[in-house]
CSV table of C-alpha atoms in Angstrom, one decimal:
chain,number,residue,atom,x,y,z
A,1,MET,CA,-13.8,17.5,-44.4
A,2,CYS,CA,-10.0,18.1,-44.4
A,3,GLU,CA,-7.7,16.5,-46.9
A,4,ALA,CA,-4.7,17.9,-45.0
A,5,LYS,CA,-5.7,15.8,-42.0
A,6,PRO,CA,-6.6,12.3,-43.4
A,7,LYS,CA,-6.3,10.5,-40.0
A,8,ALA,CA,-8.8,12.8,-38.4
A,9,THR,CA,-11.1,12.6,-41.4
A,10,VAL,CA,-11.1,8.8,-41.3
A,11,GLU,CA,-11.6,8.7,-37.5
A,12,VAL,CA,-14.5,11.1,-37.5
A,13,ASN,CA,-16.3,10.1,-40.7
A,14,LEU,CA,-15.7,6.3,-41.0
A,15,LEU,CA,-14.7,5.1,-37.5
A,16,GLY,CA,-17.3,7.3,-35.9
A,17,CYS,CA,-20.0,5.7,-38.1
A,18,ILE,CA,-18.7,2.2,-37.4
A,19,TYR,CA,-18.6,2.6,-33.7
A,20,GLY,CA,-21.9,4.4,-33.6
A,21,THR,CA,-23.6,1.6,-35.6
A,22,GLU,CA,-22.1,-1.1,-33.4
A,23,ILE,CA,-23.4,0.6,-30.2
A,24,ALA,CA,-26.8,1.3,-31.7
A,25,THR,CA,-27.1,-2.3,-32.9
A,26,LYS,CA,-26.1,-3.6,-29.5
A,27,HIS,CA,-28.9,-1.7,-27.7
A,28,MET,CA,-31.5,-2.1,-30.4
A,29,ARG,CA,-31.4,-5.9,-31.1
A,30,THR,CA,-34.5,-7.7,-29.7
A,31,ASP,CA,-32.6,-10.7,-28.4
A,32,LYS,CA,-30.7,-8.3,-26.0
A,33,GLY,CA,-33.8,-6.5,-24.7
A,34,GLY,CA,-34.0,-3.9,-27.4
A,35,LYS,CA,-37.0,-3.1,-29.5
A,36,GLY,CA,-35.4,-3.4,-32.9
A,37,GLY,CA,-35.6,-0.6,-35.4
A,38,ARG,CA,-33.9,1.1,-38.3
A,39,ILE,CA,-30.4,2.5,-38.6
A,40,ILE,CA,-29.7,5.0,-41.4
A,41,ASN,CA,-26.1,6.1,-41.9
A,42,MET,CA,-25.1,9.3,-43.7
A,43,SER,CA,-22.8,8.8,-46.6
A,44,SER,CA,-22.7,11.1,-49.6
A,45,VAL,CA,-22.8,11.0,-53.4
A,46,ALA,CA,-19.0,10.7,-52.9
A,47,GLY,CA,-19.9,7.3,-51.6
A,48,THR,CA,-20.6,6.0,-55.1
A,49,GLN,CA,-18.2,8.2,-57.1
A,50,ASP,CA,-14.4,8.9,-57.2
A,51,MET,CA,-13.8,12.6,-56.6
A,52,ALA,CA,-10.3,14.0,-57.2
A,53,PRO,CA,-10.6,17.1,-55.0
A,54,ILE,CA,-11.6,15.1,-51.9
A,55,PRO,CA,-10.0,11.6,-52.1
A,56,THR,CA,-9.9,10.9,-48.3
A,57,TYR,CA,-13.4,12.2,-47.8
A,58,SER,CA,-14.6,10.1,-50.7
A,59,ALA,CA,-12.9,7.0,-49.3
A,60,THR,CA,-14.6,7.5,-45.9
A,61,LYS,CA,-18.0,7.9,-47.5
A,62,GLN,CA,-17.5,4.9,-49.7
A,63,GLY,CA,-16.5,3.0,-46.6
A,64,ILE,CA,-19.7,4.1,-44.8
A,65,ARG,CA,-21.8,2.9,-47.7
A,66,SER,CA,-20.0,-0.5,-48.0
A,67,PHE,CA,-20.0,-1.0,-44.2
A,68,THR,CA,-23.7,-0.3,-43.8
A,69,ILE,CA,-24.8,-2.4,-46.8
A,70,SER,CA,-22.5,-5.2,-45.6
A,71,TYR,CA,-24.3,-5.1,-42.2
A,72,SER,CA,-27.7,-5.2,-44.0
A,73,MET,CA,-26.7,-8.5,-45.6
A,74,GLN,CA,-26.1,-10.3,-42.3
A,75,SER,CA,-29.2,-12.4,-41.5
A,76,GLN,CA,-28.4,-12.4,-37.8
A,77,PHE,CA,-29.3,-8.7,-37.6
A,78,GLN,CA,-32.5,-9.0,-39.6
A,79,GLN,CA,-33.5,-11.8,-37.2
A,80,VAL,CA,-33.2,-9.5,-34.3
A,81,GLY,CA,-35.4,-6.8,-35.8
A,82,ILE,CA,-32.8,-4.3,-37.2
A,83,GLU,CA,-32.6,-2.9,-40.7
A,84,TYR,CA,-29.8,-0.8,-42.2
A,85,ALA,CA,-29.8,1.8,-45.0
A,86,VAL,CA,-27.7,4.6,-46.4
A,87,LEU,CA,-28.5,8.1,-47.3
A,88,LEU,CA,-26.3,9.7,-50.1
A,89,PRO,CA,-26.9,13.4,-50.2
A,90,GLY,CA,-25.3,15.7,-52.8
A,91,ASN,CA,-24.0,19.2,-52.2
A,92,VAL,CA,-25.9,20.7,-49.1
A,93,THR,CA,-25.8,24.2,-47.9
A,94,THR,CA,-24.1,24.0,-44.5
A,95,GLY,CA,-21.5,25.8,-42.5
A,96,LEU,CA,-19.0,23.3,-43.7
A,97,ASN,CA,-19.0,24.1,-47.4
A,98,ARG,CA,-19.4,27.8,-46.7
A,99,SER,CA,-16.2,27.9,-44.7
A,100,LEU,CA,-13.9,25.8,-46.8
A,101,LYS,CA,-10.2,26.8,-46.6
A,102,SER,CA,-6.9,25.8,-48.0
A,103,GLY,CA,-6.1,22.2,-47.1
A,104,ASP,CA,-9.7,21.1,-46.9
A,105,MET,CA,-9.7,19.9,-50.5
A,106,PHE,CA,-7.5,19.9,-53.5
A,107,PHE,CA,-8.1,22.3,-56.4
A,108,LEU,CA,-10.0,24.6,-53.9
A,109,GLU,CA,-9.2,27.8,-55.8
A,110,HIS,CA,-10.6,26.3,-59.0
A,111,ILE,CA,-13.7,25.1,-57.2
A,112,MET,CA,-14.2,28.4,-55.5
A,113,ALA,CA,-14.1,30.1,-58.9
A,114,MET,CA,-17.0,27.9,-59.9
A,115,ARG,CA,-19.0,28.7,-56.7
A,116,ASP,CA,-21.9,30.2,-58.7
A,117,LYS,CA,-22.2,27.2,-60.8
A,118,LEU,CA,-22.0,24.9,-57.8
A,119,GLY,CA,-24.5,27.0,-56.0
A,120,VAL,CA,-27.2,26.1,-58.5
A,121,LEU,CA,-26.7,22.5,-57.5
A,122,THR,CA,-26.7,23.1,-53.8
A,123,MET,CA,-29.8,22.1,-51.8
A,124,GLY,CA,-31.0,23.0,-48.3
A,125,LEU,CA,-31.1,20.7,-45.3
A,126,GLU,CA,-34.9,20.3,-45.6
A,127,ARG,CA,-34.3,18.4,-48.8
A,128,VAL,CA,-32.1,15.9,-46.9
A,129,VAL,CA,-34.8,15.6,-44.2
A,130,GLU,CA,-37.3,14.9,-46.9
A,131,ALA,CA,-35.1,12.1,-48.2
A,132,PHE,CA,-34.5,10.7,-44.8
A,133,LEU,CA,-38.3,10.4,-44.2
A,134,LYS,CA,-38.7,8.8,-47.6
A,135,LEU,CA,-36.1,6.2,-46.7
A,136,VAL,CA,-37.2,5.5,-43.1
A,137,THR,CA,-40.8,5.0,-44.1
A,138,LEU,CA,-40.1,2.4,-46.7
A,139,GLU,CA,-42.0,-0.9,-46.2
A,140,LYS,CA,-38.8,-2.7,-46.5
A,141,MET,CA,-35.8,-0.5,-45.9
A,142,ASN,CA,-33.0,-3.0,-45.3
A,143,GLY,CA,-30.1,-2.6,-47.7
A,144,ALA,CA,-31.6,0.5,-49.4
A,145,MET,CA,-29.3,3.3,-50.7
A,146,LEU,CA,-31.0,6.6,-51.4
A,147,GLU,CA,-29.2,9.3,-53.3
A,148,VAL,CA,-30.6,12.8,-53.0
A,149,THR,CA,-29.9,15.9,-55.1
A,150,LYS,CA,-31.7,19.2,-55.5
A,151,ASP,CA,-33.7,17.8,-58.4
A,152,LYS,CA,-34.4,14.1,-57.6
A,153,PHE,CA,-34.3,11.1,-55.4
A,154,SER,CA,-32.6,8.0,-56.8
A,155,PHE,CA,-32.3,4.5,-55.2
A,156,VAL,CA,-28.8,3.3,-56.0
A,157,LYS,CA,-28.3,-0.3,-57.0
A,158,MET,CA,-24.5,-1.0,-57.0
A,159,GLU,CA,-25.1,-4.7,-57.8
A,160,LYS,CA,-26.2,-4.0,-61.4
A,161,ALA,CA,-22.6,-4.4,-62.3
A,162,GLU,CA,-22.9,-8.1,-61.5
A,163,ILE,CA,-25.5,-8.6,-64.2
A,164,ALA,CA,-23.3,-7.0,-66.8
A,165,VAL,CA,-20.3,-9.1,-65.8
A,166,VAL,CA,-22.4,-12.3,-65.9
A,167,VAL,CA,-23.9,-11.5,-69.3
A,168,VAL,CA,-20.5,-10.7,-70.8
A,169,VAL,CA,-19.0,-13.9,-69.5
A,170,VAL,CA,-21.9,-16.0,-70.8
A,171,VAL,CA,-21.8,-14.3,-74.2
A,172,VAL,CA,-18.0,-15.0,-74.5
A,173,VAL,CA,-18.6,-18.7,-73.5
A,174,VAL,CA,-21.3,-19.0,-76.2
A,175,VAL,CA,-19.1,-17.5,-78.9
A,176,VAL,CA,-16.2,-19.8,-77.9
A,177,VAL,CA,-18.5,-22.9,-78.1
A,178,VAL,CA,-19.9,-21.9,-81.4
A,179,VAL,CA,-16.5,-21.2,-82.9
A,180,VAL,CA,-15.1,-24.5,-81.6
A,181,VAL,CA,-18.1,-26.4,-83.1
A,182,VAL,CA,-17.7,-24.7,-86.5
A,183,VAL,CA,-13.9,-25.4,-86.5
A,184,VAL,CA,-14.7,-29.1,-85.8
A,185,VAL,CA,-17.1,-29.3,-88.7
A,186,VAL,CA,-14.6,-27.6,-91.0
A,187,VAL,CA,-11.9,-30.0,-89.9
A,188,VAL,CA,-14.1,-33.0,-90.5
A,189,VAL,CA,-15.1,-31.9,-93.9
A,190,VAL,CA,-11.5,-30.9,-95.0
A,191,VAL,CA,-9.6,-33.8,-93.4
A,192,VAL,CA,-12.1,-36.6,-94.0
A,193,LYS,CA,-13.0,-35.0,-97.3
A,194,VAL,CA,-16.6,-36.1,-97.0
A,195,VAL,CA,-19.7,-34.3,-95.7
A,196,VAL,CA,-21.5,-36.6,-93.4
A,197,VAL,CA,-25.0,-35.1,-93.4
A,198,GLU,CA,-26.0,-36.8,-90.2
A,199,LEU,CA,-22.9,-35.5,-88.4
A,200,VAL,CA,-23.5,-32.0,-89.5
A,201,VAL,CA,-27.1,-32.2,-88.4
A,202,VAL,CA,-26.1,-33.5,-85.0
A,203,ILE,CA,-23.5,-30.7,-84.5
A,204,VAL,CA,-26.0,-28.0,-85.5
A,205,VAL,CA,-28.5,-29.4,-83.1
A,206,VAL,CA,-25.9,-29.4,-80.3
A,207,VAL,CA,-25.0,-25.8,-81.1
A,208,VAL,CA,-28.7,-24.8,-80.9
A,209,VAL,CA,-29.2,-26.6,-77.7
A,210,VAL,CA,-26.1,-25.1,-76.1
A,211,VAL,CA,-27.2,-21.6,-77.2
A,212,VAL,CA,-30.7,-22.1,-75.8
A,213,VAL,CA,-29.4,-23.4,-72.5
A,214,VAL,CA,-27.0,-20.5,-72.1
A,215,VAL,CA,-29.7,-18.0,-72.9
A,216,VAL,CA,-32.0,-19.6,-70.3
A,217,VAL,CA,-29.2,-19.5,-67.7
A,218,VAL,CA,-28.6,-15.8,-68.5
A,219,VAL,CA,-32.2,-15.0,-68.0
A,220,VAL,CA,-32.4,-16.9,-64.7
A,221,VAL,CA,-29.3,-15.2,-63.4
A,222,VAL,CA,-30.5,-11.7,-64.4
A,223,VAL,CA,-33.9,-12.3,-62.8
A,224,VAL,CA,-32.3,-13.7,-59.5
A,225,VAL,CA,-29.8,-10.9,-59.2
A,226,SER,CA,-32.4,-8.2,-60.1
A,227,SER,CA,-34.7,-9.6,-57.4
A,228,LYS,CA,-32.0,-8.8,-54.8
A,229,LEU,CA,-31.5,-5.2,-55.9
C-alpha cells in the first residue's frame, strides 16, 4: 500500500493477481491435464467502497473483485472444473498497517490520530483464515464474494443494484402510460364534449391490464435476477 507509488501498487496488487489467476487457471483446468479446483483472490472491503485516503489501493482492490467475478461468469472455466471467488477482509492487524508512513496514504496524520478508534475494528489474521475456510467449503463457491470484519461475515451481492434500476424504470413506464391514458380520456371528453361510457370502460380496462402485466414483469425480473445473486 503506497499512494506515492501508484504504478508499483497497481503492478503488485492488481497485475500480480491477474497473472497469478491466469497461471493457476492454466494448470488447474481439467481439459489441460489439471484436476480443477477453486481459486480465491484476496481483495478488501476497499473493493466495494470508495476510500479517500487510499484511492489507488481501492482501485486495485475493486479491480481484483471485478476481474475475479468476471472470470467466474465465464462458462468455459466452469466446464473445466474451476470456480472463482473473492475474499473482502476489513482492517487486519499486520506489519503493513503497523508501519504506515508518509506517502502510504492520504490524511495519514488524521488517521493515526484515530488509531485507538481504528484498533477497535482491527481483527487478527485468524479471522481472515476462518473466513477463507467458510468460503472455500461452500457447496457452490463460484462467484461468491465474502466480506469479513471483526464482528461478522457478509456475502456481498453487487448485482442488487440491477433490481433497483429495473424496478425504477418499470415504475416510470407505468406512470407514463397511466398519465397518457388519462390525458386521452380528458381530451375525448373535452373536445368531443360527450362521455362515451363504452370508451371510458375500454380505456380503464386497458390501463388495468397494462399495470397488471408490468407488475408481473417486474416480479419475474426480480426473481430471475435474485436467483443469480
